[in-house]
Amino acid sequence: MIYHRPQSIDEALALKSSLGQRARFIAGGTDLVVGIRKGRTTVDSFVDLSRVPGLAGLTRAGDTLRIGAACTHAQLEREGITALAQACETVGGPQIRNMGTLGGQVGTASPAGDVSVALIALDAVVELASVRGTRSMPLADFFVGPGRTSLEPDEMVLSVTVPTNRKSVFYKIGKRDAVAISVVVAAASVSPSGDVAVGLGCVAPVPFRPRKSEQMLRGHPLTSERIDAAAAMAASEVSPISDHRGGATYRRAMVETLTRRLLRTLADTPYEGLLSVAMSHS
Amino acid sequence: MSESNALHPERVAMTLVLNGHSVSVEVDPRETLFDTLRERLRATGTKGACLGGECGSCTILLDGEPVTACLVMALQADGRAVDTVEGLAEGEQLSALQAAFVQAGAVQCGYCTPGLLVAATALLRKNPKPTEQDVRRGLAGNLCRCTGYGKIIEAVLNASQQGDAQGTQKSALRGKR
């Protein structure tokens, strides 16, 4: 095994291009190292991104925030985007949040990825890079299955961009507050023009957007009746499984409950309060 | 492709600042910092239980931030400051936090204690006057199967109430150098 420590993004991409699939990028290591120890992942060589300049930057431009792939969850807890901050502060414990990065979060493509759910509910766009250039796509389209993404073998996640002018909120149901994989997780946001986006986790093979439910809300005020109908529609769109953390029936019921609760919170919160939607995590 | 930055096994030299002292060590690029600390540097105060980032027993400070050493590759710590439980006391003089643990009886089997002390040191440095809720959140990444946490939380709050718990601050500052 070989351990590479590239000094630039270009050098990292050139290494990945020449080394191929079993060369793995490592940054926070919170998923990769566990996978190696459990024998789930075989790595021929590491390409260490933890000190590549320019990969951990946060850039505000207009109504957007561009988050570099090496930004940690701890950094994003403090960035004032409600759903994103709420999701980040429920991930792991303080130690994990100091290590785990945004690029790892989305690249791992866990259907239970709390932050991925918040990001798709913010209509985030992911930027991918390789020696062939960069490309961008909606983050919701980037996830193709459990642990599977649209990344080509020579590509890396470069950044995720989220709008800063949406009201948003996040809620997680877990067995305990910290270091626990979620049972059901949900997030929602609304744009200044009234477009609603919903993200759901642990209820489909990927972090999931209930498009029919979102469609029902498009162009309509968030009335109580419409919210109830959209929440019921969201529950009909998901495909949860039963496992030791929760049953499929329970998960589907919680999708309806959480979707309704989050949409009501958004409806009840004035835009002026958009950066400080208060929701308890109890 | 340039191999200039490629490191081949079996041994690669690296340097870290361990508890304020510069240390050179040869590591296998496949090993974690947890293994380097315990097996090569014999800094066995850092304990390991789950080795999967879930229990917090191996919590250390990397450039001042609490992380679980079992998930850090050794070479990721090259050139960086690493603080472990061994760095908290000044010789025989316990840090205020350590003394508070002793006083409150916050230790039972003791296995989680080093990780908790390091995590709590980081917590108090960032937030010298935490509420109980702050302490619970700050220590949420550390499991203890004996105490039920009550006395641990009490100890951290007691340490924080001793003004500028100088021992705690001194040790914690090392991570910033």
JSON list of N, CA, C and O in Angstrom, two decimals, chain A residues 1-5 11 15 18 26-28 30 33-34 37 46 48 50-51 89 94-99 176 178-179, chain B residues 1 5-9 29-30 32 51-54 59 65-68 70-71 73 75-76 78 137-138 140-142:
[
{"chain": "A", "resi": 1, "resn": "MET", "atom": "N", "xyz": [0.82, -1.20, 0.00]},
{"chain": "A", "resi": 1, "resn": "MET", "atom": "CA", "xyz": [0.00, 0.00, 0.00]},
{"chain": "A", "resi": 1, "resn": "MET", "atom": "C", "xyz": [0.86, 1.26, 0.00]},
{"chain": "A", "resi": 1, "resn": "MET", "atom": "O", "xyz": [1.92, 1.29, 0.59]},
{"chain": "A", "resi": 2, "resn": "ILE", "atom": "N", "xyz": [0.35, 2.24, -0.67]},
{"chain": "A", "resi": 2, "resn": "ILE", "atom": "CA", "xyz": [1.10, 3.49, -0.79]},
{"chain": "A", "resi": 2, "resn": "ILE", "atom": "C", "xyz": [0.26, 4.62, -0.25]},
{"chain": "A", "resi": 2, "resn": "ILE", "atom": "O", "xyz": [-0.97, 4.63, -0.43]},
{"chain": "A", "resi": 3, "resn": "TYR", "atom": "N", "xyz": [0.91, 5.53, 0.41]},
{"chain": "A", "resi": 3, "resn": "TYR", "atom": "CA", "xyz": [0.21, 6.66, 1.02]},
{"chain": "A", "resi": 3, "resn": "TYR", "atom": "C", "xyz": [0.66, 7.95, 0.34]},
{"chain": "A", "resi": 3, "resn": "TYR", "atom": "O", "xyz": [1.82, 8.34, 0.44]},
{"chain": "A", "resi": 4, "resn": "HIS", "atom": "N", "xyz": [-0.26, 8.57, -0.36]},
{"chain": "A", "resi": 4, "resn": "HIS", "atom": "CA", "xyz": [0.07, 9.79, -1.11]},
{"chain": "A", "resi": 4, "resn": "HIS", "atom": "C", "xyz": [-0.43, 11.03, -0.40]},
{"chain": "A", "resi": 4, "resn": "HIS", "atom": "O", "xyz": [-1.56, 11.04, 0.10]},
{"chain": "A", "resi": 5, "resn": "ARG", "atom": "N", "xyz": [0.39, 12.04, -0.40]},
{"chain": "A", "resi": 5, "resn": "ARG", "atom": "CA", "xyz": [-0.04, 13.30, 0.21]},
{"chain": "A", "resi": 5, "resn": "ARG", "atom": "C", "xyz": [0.07, 14.45, -0.79]},
{"chain": "A", "resi": 5, "resn": "ARG", "atom": "O", "xyz": [1.03, 15.21, -0.78]},
{"chain": "A", "resi": 11, "resn": "GLU", "atom": "N", "xyz": [-3.05, 17.81, -8.29]},
{"chain": "A", "resi": 11, "resn": "GLU", "atom": "CA", "xyz": [-2.19, 16.66, -8.03]},
{"chain": "A", "resi": 11, "resn": "GLU", "atom": "C", "xyz": [-3.01, 15.48, -7.50]},
{"chain": "A", "resi": 11, "resn": "GLU", "atom": "O", "xyz": [-2.79, 14.32, -7.89]},
{"chain": "A", "resi": 15, "resn": "LEU", "atom": "N", "xyz": [-3.40, 11.81, -9.37]},
{"chain": "A", "resi": 15, "resn": "LEU", "atom": "CA", "xyz": [-3.13, 10.56, -8.67]},
{"chain": "A", "resi": 15, "resn": "LEU", "atom": "C", "xyz": [-4.30, 9.60, -8.81]},
{"chain": "A", "resi": 15, "resn": "LEU", "atom": "O", "xyz": [-4.13, 8.42, -9.13]},
{"chain": "A", "resi": 18, "resn": "SER", "atom": "N", "xyz": [-4.61, 8.06, -12.25]},
{"chain": "A", "resi": 18, "resn": "SER", "atom": "CA", "xyz": [-3.65, 7.03, -12.62]},
{"chain": "A", "resi": 18, "resn": "SER", "atom": "C", "xyz": [-3.75, 5.80, -11.73]},
{"chain": "A", "resi": 18, "resn": "SER", "atom": "O", "xyz": [-3.43, 4.70, -12.16]},
{"chain": "A", "resi": 26, "resn": "ILE", "atom": "N", "xyz": [-8.86, 9.99, 1.22]},
{"chain": "A", "resi": 26, "resn": "ILE", "atom": "CA", "xyz": [-9.16, 10.01, 2.65]},
{"chain": "A", "resi": 26, "resn": "ILE", "atom": "C", "xyz": [-9.08, 11.44, 3.15]},
{"chain": "A", "resi": 26, "resn": "ILE", "atom": "O", "xyz": [-8.16, 12.17, 2.80]},
{"chain": "A", "resi": 27, "resn": "ALA", "atom": "N", "xyz": [-10.08, 11.82, 3.92]},
{"chain": "A", "resi": 27, "resn": "ALA", "atom": "CA", "xyz": [-10.05, 13.14, 4.57]},
{"chain": "A", "resi": 27, "resn": "ALA", "atom": "C", "xyz": [-10.35, 12.92, 6.05]},
{"chain": "A", "resi": 27, "resn": "ALA", "atom": "O", "xyz": [-9.46, 12.66, 6.84]},
{"chain": "A", "resi": 28, "resn": "GLY", "atom": "N", "xyz": [-11.63, 12.92, 6.43]},
{"chain": "A", "resi": 28, "resn": "GLY", "atom": "CA", "xyz": [-11.97, 12.69, 7.84]},
{"chain": "A", "resi": 28, "resn": "GLY", "atom": "C", "xyz": [-11.75, 11.24, 8.26]},
{"chain": "A", "resi": 28, "resn": "GLY", "atom": "O", "xyz": [-11.42, 10.95, 9.41]},
{"chain": "A", "resi": 30, "resn": "THR", "atom": "N", "xyz": [-13.83, 8.94, 8.84]},
{"chain": "A", "resi": 30, "resn": "THR", "atom": "CA", "xyz": [-14.78, 8.38, 9.80]},
{"chain": "A", "resi": 30, "resn": "THR", "atom": "C", "xyz": [-15.62, 7.24, 9.23]},
{"chain": "A", "resi": 30, "resn": "THR", "atom": "O", "xyz": [-16.17, 6.45, 9.99]},
{"chain": "A", "resi": 33, "resn": "VAL", "atom": "N", "xyz": [-12.12, 4.46, 7.41]},
{"chain": "A", "resi": 33, "resn": "VAL", "atom": "CA", "xyz": [-11.27, 3.69, 8.33]},
{"chain": "A", "resi": 33, "resn": "VAL", "atom": "C", "xyz": [-12.09, 2.60, 9.02]},
{"chain": "A", "resi": 33, "resn": "VAL", "atom": "O", "xyz": [-11.61, 1.49, 9.24]},
{"chain": "A", "resi": 34, "resn": "VAL", "atom": "N", "xyz": [-13.35, 2.92, 9.33]},
{"chain": "A", "resi": 34, "resn": "VAL", "atom": "CA", "xyz": [-14.22, 1.90, 9.92]},
{"chain": "A", "resi": 34, "resn": "VAL", "atom": "C", "xyz": [-14.43, 0.76, 8.92]},
{"chain": "A", "resi": 34, "resn": "VAL", "atom": "O", "xyz": [-14.36, -0.42, 9.26]},
{"chain": "A", "resi": 37, "resn": "ARG", "atom": "N", "xyz": [-11.36, -1.42, 8.75]},
{"chain": "A", "resi": 37, "resn": "ARG", "atom": "CA", "xyz": [-11.19, -2.25, 9.94]},
{"chain": "A", "resi": 37, "resn": "ARG", "atom": "C", "xyz": [-12.18, -3.40, 9.95]},
{"chain": "A", "resi": 37, "resn": "ARG", "atom": "O", "xyz": [-11.87, -4.50, 10.40]},
{"chain": "A", "resi": 46, "resn": "PHE", "atom": "N", "xyz": [-3.86, 5.20, -0.36]},
{"chain": "A", "resi": 46, "resn": "PHE", "atom": "CA", "xyz": [-4.59, 6.37, 0.10]},
{"chain": "A", "resi": 46, "resn": "PHE", "atom": "C", "xyz": [-4.12, 7.61, -0.65]},
{"chain": "A", "resi": 46, "resn": "PHE", "atom": "O", "xyz": [-2.92, 7.77, -0.89]},
{"chain": "A", "resi": 48, "resn": "ASP", "atom": "N", "xyz": [-4.40, 11.27, 0.43]},
{"chain": "A", "resi": 48, "resn": "ASP", "atom": "CA", "xyz": [-4.80, 12.02, 1.63]},
{"chain": "A", "resi": 48, "resn": "ASP", "atom": "C", "xyz": [-5.16, 13.47, 1.25]},
{"chain": "A", "resi": 48, "resn": "ASP", "atom": "O", "xyz": [-4.30, 14.24, 0.83]},
{"chain": "A", "resi": 50, "resn": "SER", "atom": "N", "xyz": [-6.48, 15.58, 3.44]},
{"chain": "A", "resi": 50, "resn": "SER", "atom": "CA", "xyz": [-6.75, 16.37, 4.64]},
{"chain": "A", "resi": 50, "resn": "SER", "atom": "C", "xyz": [-5.96, 17.67, 4.69]},
{"chain": "A", "resi": 50, "resn": "SER", "atom": "O", "xyz": [-6.31, 18.57, 5.44]},
{"chain": "A", "resi": 51, "resn": "ARG", "atom": "N", "xyz": [-4.93, 17.78, 3.88]},
{"chain": "A", "resi": 51, "resn": "ARG", "atom": "CA", "xyz": [-4.23, 19.07, 3.90]},
{"chain": "A", "resi": 51, "resn": "ARG", "atom": "C", "xyz": [-4.03, 19.68, 2.51]},
{"chain": "A", "resi": 51, "resn": "ARG", "atom": "O", "xyz": [-3.09, 20.43, 2.28]},
{"chain": "A", "resi": 89, "resn": "GLU", "atom": "N", "xyz": [-25.23, 19.14, 13.67]},
{"chain": "A", "resi": 89, "resn": "GLU", "atom": "CA", "xyz": [-25.01, 18.99, 15.10]},
{"chain": "A", "resi": 89, "resn": "GLU", "atom": "C", "xyz": [-25.61, 17.69, 15.65]},
{"chain": "A", "resi": 89, "resn": "GLU", "atom": "O", "xyz": [-25.43, 17.39, 16.82]},
{"chain": "A", "resi": 94, "resn": "PRO", "atom": "N", "xyz": [-19.03, 15.05, 19.15]},
{"chain": "A", "resi": 94, "resn": "PRO", "atom": "CA", "xyz": [-18.09, 16.13, 18.81]},
{"chain": "A", "resi": 94, "resn": "PRO", "atom": "C", "xyz": [-16.85, 15.64, 18.06]},
{"chain": "A", "resi": 94, "resn": "PRO", "atom": "O", "xyz": [-16.39, 16.30, 17.13]},
{"chain": "A", "resi": 95, "resn": "GLN", "atom": "N", "xyz": [-16.33, 14.49, 18.47]},
{"chain": "A", "resi": 95, "resn": "GLN", "atom": "CA", "xyz": [-15.11, 13.99, 17.84]},
{"chain": "A", "resi": 95, "resn": "GLN", "atom": "C", "xyz": [-15.34, 13.70, 16.35]},
{"chain": "A", "resi": 95, "resn": "GLN", "atom": "O", "xyz": [-14.51, 14.05, 15.50]},
{"chain": "A", "resi": 96, "resn": "ILE", "atom": "N", "xyz": [-16.46, 13.02, 16.07]},
{"chain": "A", "resi": 96, "resn": "ILE", "atom": "CA", "xyz": [-16.77, 12.67, 14.67]},
{"chain": "A", "resi": 96, "resn": "ILE", "atom": "C", "xyz": [-17.00, 13.95, 13.86]},
{"chain": "A", "resi": 96, "resn": "ILE", "atom": "O", "xyz": [-16.57, 14.06, 12.71]},
{"chain": "A", "resi": 97, "resn": "ARG", "atom": "N", "xyz": [-17.68, 14.92, 14.46]},
{"chain": "A", "resi": 97, "resn": "ARG", "atom": "CA", "xyz": [-17.97, 16.16, 13.72]},
{"chain": "A", "resi": 97, "resn": "ARG", "atom": "C", "xyz": [-16.71, 16.97, 13.44]},
{"chain": "A", "resi": 97, "resn": "ARG", "atom": "O", "xyz": [-16.66, 17.74, 12.48]},
{"chain": "A", "resi": 98, "resn": "ASN", "atom": "N", "xyz": [-15.69, 16.79, 14.29]},
{"chain": "A", "resi": 98, "resn": "ASN", "atom": "CA", "xyz": [-14.42, 17.48, 14.03]},
{"chain": "A", "resi": 98, "resn": "ASN", "atom": "C", "xyz": [-13.63, 16.83, 12.90]},
{"chain": "A", "resi": 98, "resn": "ASN", "atom": "O", "xyz": [-12.72, 17.45, 12.34]},
{"chain": "A", "resi": 99, "resn": "MET", "atom": "N", "xyz": [-13.95, 15.58, 12.60]},
{"chain": "A", "resi": 99, "resn": "MET", "atom": "CA", "xyz": [-13.19, 14.86, 11.57]},
{"chain": "A", "resi": 99, "resn": "MET", "atom": "C", "xyz": [-13.98, 14.74, 10.27]},
{"chain": "A", "resi": 99, "resn": "MET", "atom": "O", "xyz": [-13.48, 15.04, 9.20]},
{"chain": "A", "resi": 176, "resn": "ARG", "atom": "N", "xyz": [-30.78, 7.53, 20.26]},
{"chain": "A", "resi": 176, "resn": "ARG", "atom": "CA", "xyz": [-30.26, 8.48, 21.23]},
{"chain": "A", "resi": 176, "resn": "ARG", "atom": "C", "xyz": [-29.79, 9.71, 20.48]},
{"chain": "A", "resi": 176, "resn": "ARG", "atom": "O", "xyz": [-29.77, 9.72, 19.25]},
{"chain": "A", "resi": 178, "resn": "ALA", "atom": "N", "xyz": [-26.89, 11.19, 20.22]},
{"chain": "A", "resi": 178, "resn": "ALA", "atom": "CA", "xyz": [-25.56, 11.24, 19.61]},
{"chain": "A", "resi": 178, "resn": "ALA", "atom": "C", "xyz": [-25.10, 9.84, 19.21]},
{"chain": "A", "resi": 178, "resn": "ALA", "atom": "O", "xyz": [-25.57, 8.84, 19.76]},
{"chain": "A", "resi": 179, "resn": "VAL", "atom": "N", "xyz": [-24.18, 9.79, 18.26]},
{"chain": "A", "resi": 179, "resn": "VAL", "atom": "CA", "xyz": [-23.54, 8.54, 17.83]},
{"chain": "A", "resi": 179, "resn": "VAL", "atom": "C", "xyz": [-24.58, 7.44, 17.62]},
{"chain": "A", "resi": 179, "resn": "VAL", "atom": "O", "xyz": [-24.45, 6.34, 18.12]},
{"chain": "B", "resi": 1, "resn": "MET", "atom": "N", "xyz": [3.41, 10.29, -13.70]},
{"chain": "B", "resi": 1, "resn": "MET", "atom": "CA", "xyz": [3.00, 10.73, -12.36]},
{"chain": "B", "resi": 1, "resn": "MET", "atom": "C", "xyz": [4.22, 10.87, -11.47]},
{"chain": "B", "resi": 1, "resn": "MET", "atom": "O", "xyz": [5.11, 10.02, -11.44]},
{"chain": "B", "resi": 5, "resn": "ASN", "atom": "N", "xyz": [5.66, 12.56, -3.57]},
{"chain": "B", "resi": 5, "resn": "ASN", "atom": "CA", "xyz": [4.96, 12.58, -2.30]},
{"chain": "B", "resi": 5, "resn": "ASN", "atom": "C", "xyz": [4.40, 11.22, -1.91]},
{"chain": "B", "resi": 5, "resn": "ASN", "atom": "O", "xyz": [3.63, 11.11, -0.99]},
{"chain": "B", "resi": 6, "resn": "ALA", "atom": "N", "xyz": [4.78, 10.20, -2.67]},
{"chain": "B", "resi": 6, "resn": "ALA", "atom": "CA", "xyz": [4.26, 8.87, -2.37]},
{"chain": "B", "resi": 6, "resn": "ALA", "atom": "C", "xyz": [5.12, 8.21, -1.29]},
{"chain": "B", "resi": 6, "resn": "ALA", "atom": "O", "xyz": [6.33, 8.29, -1.31]},
{"chain": "B", "resi": 7, "resn": "LEU", "atom": "N", "xyz": [4.46, 7.59, -0.35]},
{"chain": "B", "resi": 7, "resn": "LEU", "atom": "CA", "xyz": [5.17, 6.97, 0.74]},
{"chain": "B", "resi": 7, "resn": "LEU", "atom": "C", "xyz": [4.93, 5.48, 0.71]},
{"chain": "B", "resi": 7, "resn": "LEU", "atom": "O", "xyz": [3.81, 5.02, 0.71]},
{"chain": "B", "resi": 8, "resn": "HIS", "atom": "N", "xyz": [6.01, 4.71, 0.64]},
{"chain": "B", "resi": 8, "resn": "HIS", "atom": "CA", "xyz": [5.88, 3.26, 0.54]},
{"chain": "B", "resi": 8, "resn": "HIS", "atom": "C", "xyz": [6.07, 2.62, 1.89]},
{"chain": "B", "resi": 8, "resn": "HIS", "atom": "O", "xyz": [6.80, 3.12, 2.72]},
{"chain": "B", "resi": 9, "resn": "PRO", "atom": "N", "xyz": [5.44, 1.51, 2.13]},
{"chain": "B", "resi": 9, "resn": "PRO", "atom": "CA", "xyz": [5.74, 0.77, 3.34]},
{"chain": "B", "resi": 9, "resn": "PRO", "atom": "C", "xyz": [7.16, 0.24, 3.25]},
{"chain": "B", "resi": 9, "resn": "PRO", "atom": "O", "xyz": [7.72, 0.24, 2.17]},
{"chain": "B", "resi": 29, "resn": "PRO", "atom": "N", "xyz": [2.36, 2.99, 6.94]},
{"chain": "B", "resi": 29, "resn": "PRO", "atom": "CA", "xyz": [1.30, 3.89, 6.44]},
{"chain": "B", "resi": 29, "resn": "PRO", "atom": "C", "xyz": [-0.10, 3.32, 6.60]},
{"chain": "B", "resi": 29, "resn": "PRO", "atom": "O", "xyz": [-1.07, 4.05, 6.46]},
{"chain": "B", "resi": 30, "resn": "ARG", "atom": "N", "xyz": [-0.21, 2.05, 6.95]},
{"chain": "B", "resi": 30, "resn": "ARG", "atom": "CA", "xyz": [-1.53, 1.45, 7.13]},
{"chain": "B", "resi": 30, "resn": "ARG", "atom": "C", "xyz": [-2.05, 1.59, 8.55]},
{"chain": "B", "resi": 30, "resn": "ARG", "atom": "O", "xyz": [-3.16, 1.20, 8.85]},
{"chain": "B", "resi": 32, "resn": "THR", "atom": "N", "xyz": [-3.19, 3.28, 12.26]},
{"chain": "B", "resi": 32, "resn": "THR", "atom": "CA", "xyz": [-3.88, 4.47, 12.74]},
{"chain": "B", "resi": 32, "resn": "THR", "atom": "C", "xyz": [-3.03, 5.15, 13.81]},
{"chain": "B", "resi": 32, "resn": "THR", "atom": "O", "xyz": [-2.13, 4.55, 14.40]},
{"chain": "B", "resi": 51, "resn": "LEU", "atom": "N", "xyz": [-12.97, 0.84, 18.65]},
{"chain": "B", "resi": 51, "resn": "LEU", "atom": "CA", "xyz": [-12.10, 1.06, 17.49]},
{"chain": "B", "resi": 51, "resn": "LEU", "atom": "C", "xyz": [-12.90, 1.37, 16.23]},
{"chain": "B", "resi": 51, "resn": "LEU", "atom": "O", "xyz": [-12.49, 1.06, 15.11]},
{"chain": "B", "resi": 52, "resn": "GLY", "atom": "N", "xyz": [-14.04, 2.01, 16.42]},
{"chain": "B", "resi": 52, "resn": "GLY", "atom": "CA", "xyz": [-14.86, 2.39, 15.27]},
{"chain": "B", "resi": 52, "resn": "GLY", "atom": "C", "xyz": [-15.45, 3.79, 15.43]},
{"chain": "B", "resi": 52, "resn": "GLY", "atom": "O", "xyz": [-16.42, 4.13, 14.75]},
{"chain": "B", "resi": 53, "resn": "GLY", "atom": "N", "xyz": [-14.89, 4.57, 16.33]},
{"chain": "B", "resi": 53, "resn": "GLY", "atom": "CA", "xyz": [-15.35, 5.95, 16.47]},
{"chain": "B", "resi": 53, "resn": "GLY", "atom": "C", "xyz": [-16.64, 6.13, 17.24]},
{"chain": "B", "resi": 53, "resn": "GLY", "atom": "O", "xyz": [-17.24, 7.19, 17.21]},
{"chain": "B", "resi": 54, "resn": "GLU", "atom": "N", "xyz": [-17.08, 5.07, 17.93]},
{"chain": "B", "resi": 54, "resn": "GLU", "atom": "CA", "xyz": [-18.39, 5.16, 18.58]},
{"chain": "B", "resi": 54, "resn": "GLU", "atom": "C", "xyz": [-18.32, 5.36, 20.09]},
{"chain": "B", "resi": 54, "resn": "GLU", "atom": "O", "xyz": [-19.31, 5.78, 20.69]},
{"chain": "B", "resi": 59, "resn": "THR", "atom": "N", "xyz": [-10.20, 9.23, 22.65]},
{"chain": "B", "resi": 59, "resn": "THR", "atom": "CA", "xyz": [-10.21, 10.66, 22.32]},
{"chain": "B", "resi": 59, "resn": "THR", "atom": "C", "xyz": [-8.86, 11.31, 22.65]},
{"chain": "B", "resi": 59, "resn": "THR", "atom": "O", "xyz": [-8.32, 11.15, 23.74]},
{"chain": "B", "resi": 65, "resn": "GLU", "atom": "N", "xyz": [-8.24, 20.01, 18.74]},
{"chain": "B", "resi": 65, "resn": "GLU", "atom": "CA", "xyz": [-9.64, 19.58, 18.59]},
{"chain": "B", "resi": 65, "resn": "GLU", "atom": "C", "xyz": [-9.78, 18.12, 18.97]},
{"chain": "B", "resi": 65, "resn": "GLU", "atom": "O", "xyz": [-8.98, 17.28, 18.54]},
{"chain": "B", "resi": 66, "resn": "PRO", "atom": "N", "xyz": [-10.81, 17.79, 19.73]},
{"chain": "B", "resi": 66, "resn": "PRO", "atom": "CA", "xyz": [-11.00, 16.38, 20.10]},
{"chain": "B", "resi": 66, "resn": "PRO", "atom": "C", "xyz": [-11.39, 15.52, 18.90]},
{"chain": "B", "resi": 66, "resn": "PRO", "atom": "O", "xyz": [-12.30, 15.87, 18.15]},
{"chain": "B", "resi": 67, "resn": "VAL", "atom": "N", "xyz": [-10.68, 14.42, 18.74]},
{"chain": "B", "resi": 67, "resn": "VAL", "atom": "CA", "xyz": [-10.97, 13.44, 17.68]},
{"chain": "B", "resi": 67, "resn": "VAL", "atom": "C", "xyz": [-10.74, 12.05, 18.26]},
{"chain": "B", "resi": 67, "resn": "VAL", "atom": "O", "xyz": [-10.08, 11.91, 19.30]},
{"chain": "B", "resi": 68, "resn": "THR", "atom": "N", "xyz": [-11.28, 11.02, 17.60]},
{"chain": "B", "resi": 68, "resn": "THR", "atom": "CA", "xyz": [-11.00, 9.66, 18.04]},
{"chain": "B", "resi": 68, "resn": "THR", "atom": "C", "xyz": [-9.79, 9.13, 17.27]},
{"chain": "B", "resi": 68, "resn": "THR", "atom": "O", "xyz": [-9.81, 9.05, 16.04]},
{"chain": "B", "resi": 70, "resn": "CYS", "atom": "N", "xyz": [-8.62, 6.35, 16.82]},
{"chain": "B", "resi": 70, "resn": "CYS", "atom": "CA", "xyz": [-8.78, 5.10, 16.07]},
{"chain": "B", "resi": 70, "resn": "CYS", "atom": "C", "xyz": [-9.19, 5.36, 14.63]},
{"chain": "B", "resi": 70, "resn": "CYS", "atom": "O", "xyz": [-9.13, 4.44, 13.80]},
{"chain": "B", "resi": 71, "resn": "LEU", "atom": "N", "xyz": [-9.67, 6.56, 14.32]},
{"chain": "B", "resi": 71, "resn": "LEU", "atom": "CA", "xyz": [-10.11, 6.85, 12.95]},
{"chain": "B", "resi": 71, "resn": "LEU", "atom": "C", "xyz": [-9.16, 7.80, 12.22]},
{"chain": "B", "resi": 71, "resn": "LEU", "atom": "O", "xyz": [-9.45, 8.22, 11.11]},
{"chain": "B", "resi": 73, "resn": "MET", "atom": "N", "xyz": [-5.58, 8.23, 10.46]},
{"chain": "B", "resi": 73, "resn": "MET", "atom": "CA", "xyz": [-4.41, 7.50, 9.98]},
{"chain": "B", "resi": 73, "resn": "MET", "atom": "C", "xyz": [-3.16, 8.19, 10.55]},
{"chain": "B", "resi": 73, "resn": "MET", "atom": "O", "xyz": [-3.10, 9.42, 10.65]},
{"chain": "B", "resi": 75, "resn": "LEU", "atom": "N", "xyz": [-0.29, 8.94, 9.50]},
{"chain": "B", "resi": 75, "resn": "LEU", "atom": "CA", "xyz": [0.39, 9.96, 8.70]},
{"chain": "B", "resi": 75, "resn": "LEU", "atom": "C", "xyz": [-0.42, 11.25, 8.60]},
{"chain": "B", "resi": 75, "resn": "LEU", "atom": "O", "xyz": [0.11, 12.29, 8.23]},
{"chain": "B", "resi": 76, "resn": "GLN", "atom": "N", "xyz": [-1.71, 11.17, 8.92]},
{"chain": "B", "resi": 76, "resn": "GLN", "atom": "CA", "xyz": [-2.49, 12.41, 8.93]},
{"chain": "B", "resi": 76, "resn": "GLN", "atom": "C", "xyz": [-2.07, 13.32, 10.08]},
{"chain": "B", "resi": 76, "resn": "GLN", "atom": "O", "xyz": [-2.37, 14.50, 10.08]},
{"chain": "B", "resi": 78, "resn": "ASP", "atom": "N", "xyz": [1.10, 13.76, 10.92]},
{"chain": "B", "resi": 78, "resn": "ASP", "atom": "CA", "xyz": [2.49, 14.20, 10.68]},
{"chain": "B", "resi": 78, "resn": "ASP", "atom": "C", "xyz": [2.57, 15.72, 10.79]},
{"chain": "B", "resi": 78, "resn": "ASP", "atom": "O", "xyz": [1.84, 16.45, 10.11]},
{"chain": "B", "resi": 137, "resn": "ARG", "atom": "N", "xyz": [-23.86, 17.58, 26.02]},
{"chain": "B", "resi": 137, "resn": "ARG", "atom": "CA", "xyz": [-23.64, 17.59, 24.57]},
{"chain": "B", "resi": 137, "resn": "ARG", "atom": "C", "xyz": [-22.16, 17.43, 24.24]},
{"chain": "B", "resi": 137, "resn": "ARG", "atom": "O", "xyz": [-21.79, 16.71, 23.31]},
{"chain": "B", "resi": 138, "resn": "GLY", "atom": "N", "xyz": [-21.31, 18.11, 25.01]},
{"chain": "B", "resi": 138, "resn": "GLY", "atom": "CA", "xyz": [-19.87, 18.07, 24.74]},
{"chain": "B", "resi": 138, "resn": "GLY", "atom": "C", "xyz": [-19.27, 16.70, 24.96]},
{"chain": "B", "resi": 138, "resn": "GLY", "atom": "O", "xyz": [-18.25, 16.36, 24.35]},
{"chain": "B", "resi": 140, "resn": "ALA", "atom": "N", "xyz": [-21.07, 13.87, 24.57]},
{"chain": "B", "resi": 140, "resn": "ALA", "atom": "CA", "xyz": [-21.98, 12.89, 23.97]},
{"chain": "B", "resi": 140, "resn": "ALA", "atom": "C", "xyz": [-21.24, 11.84, 23.14]},
{"chain": "B", "resi": 140, "resn": "ALA", "atom": "O", "xyz": [-21.78, 10.77, 22.87]},
{"chain": "B", "resi": 141, "resn": "GLY", "atom": "N", "xyz": [-20.00, 12.12, 22.76]},
{"chain": "B", "resi": 141, "resn": "GLY", "atom": "CA", "xyz": [-19.24, 11.16, 21.97]},
{"chain": "B", "resi": 141, "resn": "GLY", "atom": "C", "xyz": [-18.44, 10.19, 22.82]},
{"chain": "B", "resi": 141, "resn": "GLY", "atom": "O", "xyz": [-17.62, 9.44, 22.29]},
{"chain": "B", "resi": 142, "resn": "ASN", "atom": "N", "xyz": [-18.64, 10.22, 24.13]},
{"chain": "B", "resi": 142, "resn": "ASN", "atom": "CA", "xyz": [-17.88, 9.35, 25.03]},
{"chain": "B", "resi": 142, "resn": "ASN", "atom": "C", "xyz": [-18.84, 8.47, 25.83]},
{"chain": "B", "resi": 142, "resn": "ASN", "atom": "O", "xyz": [-19.71, 8.97, 26.53]}
]
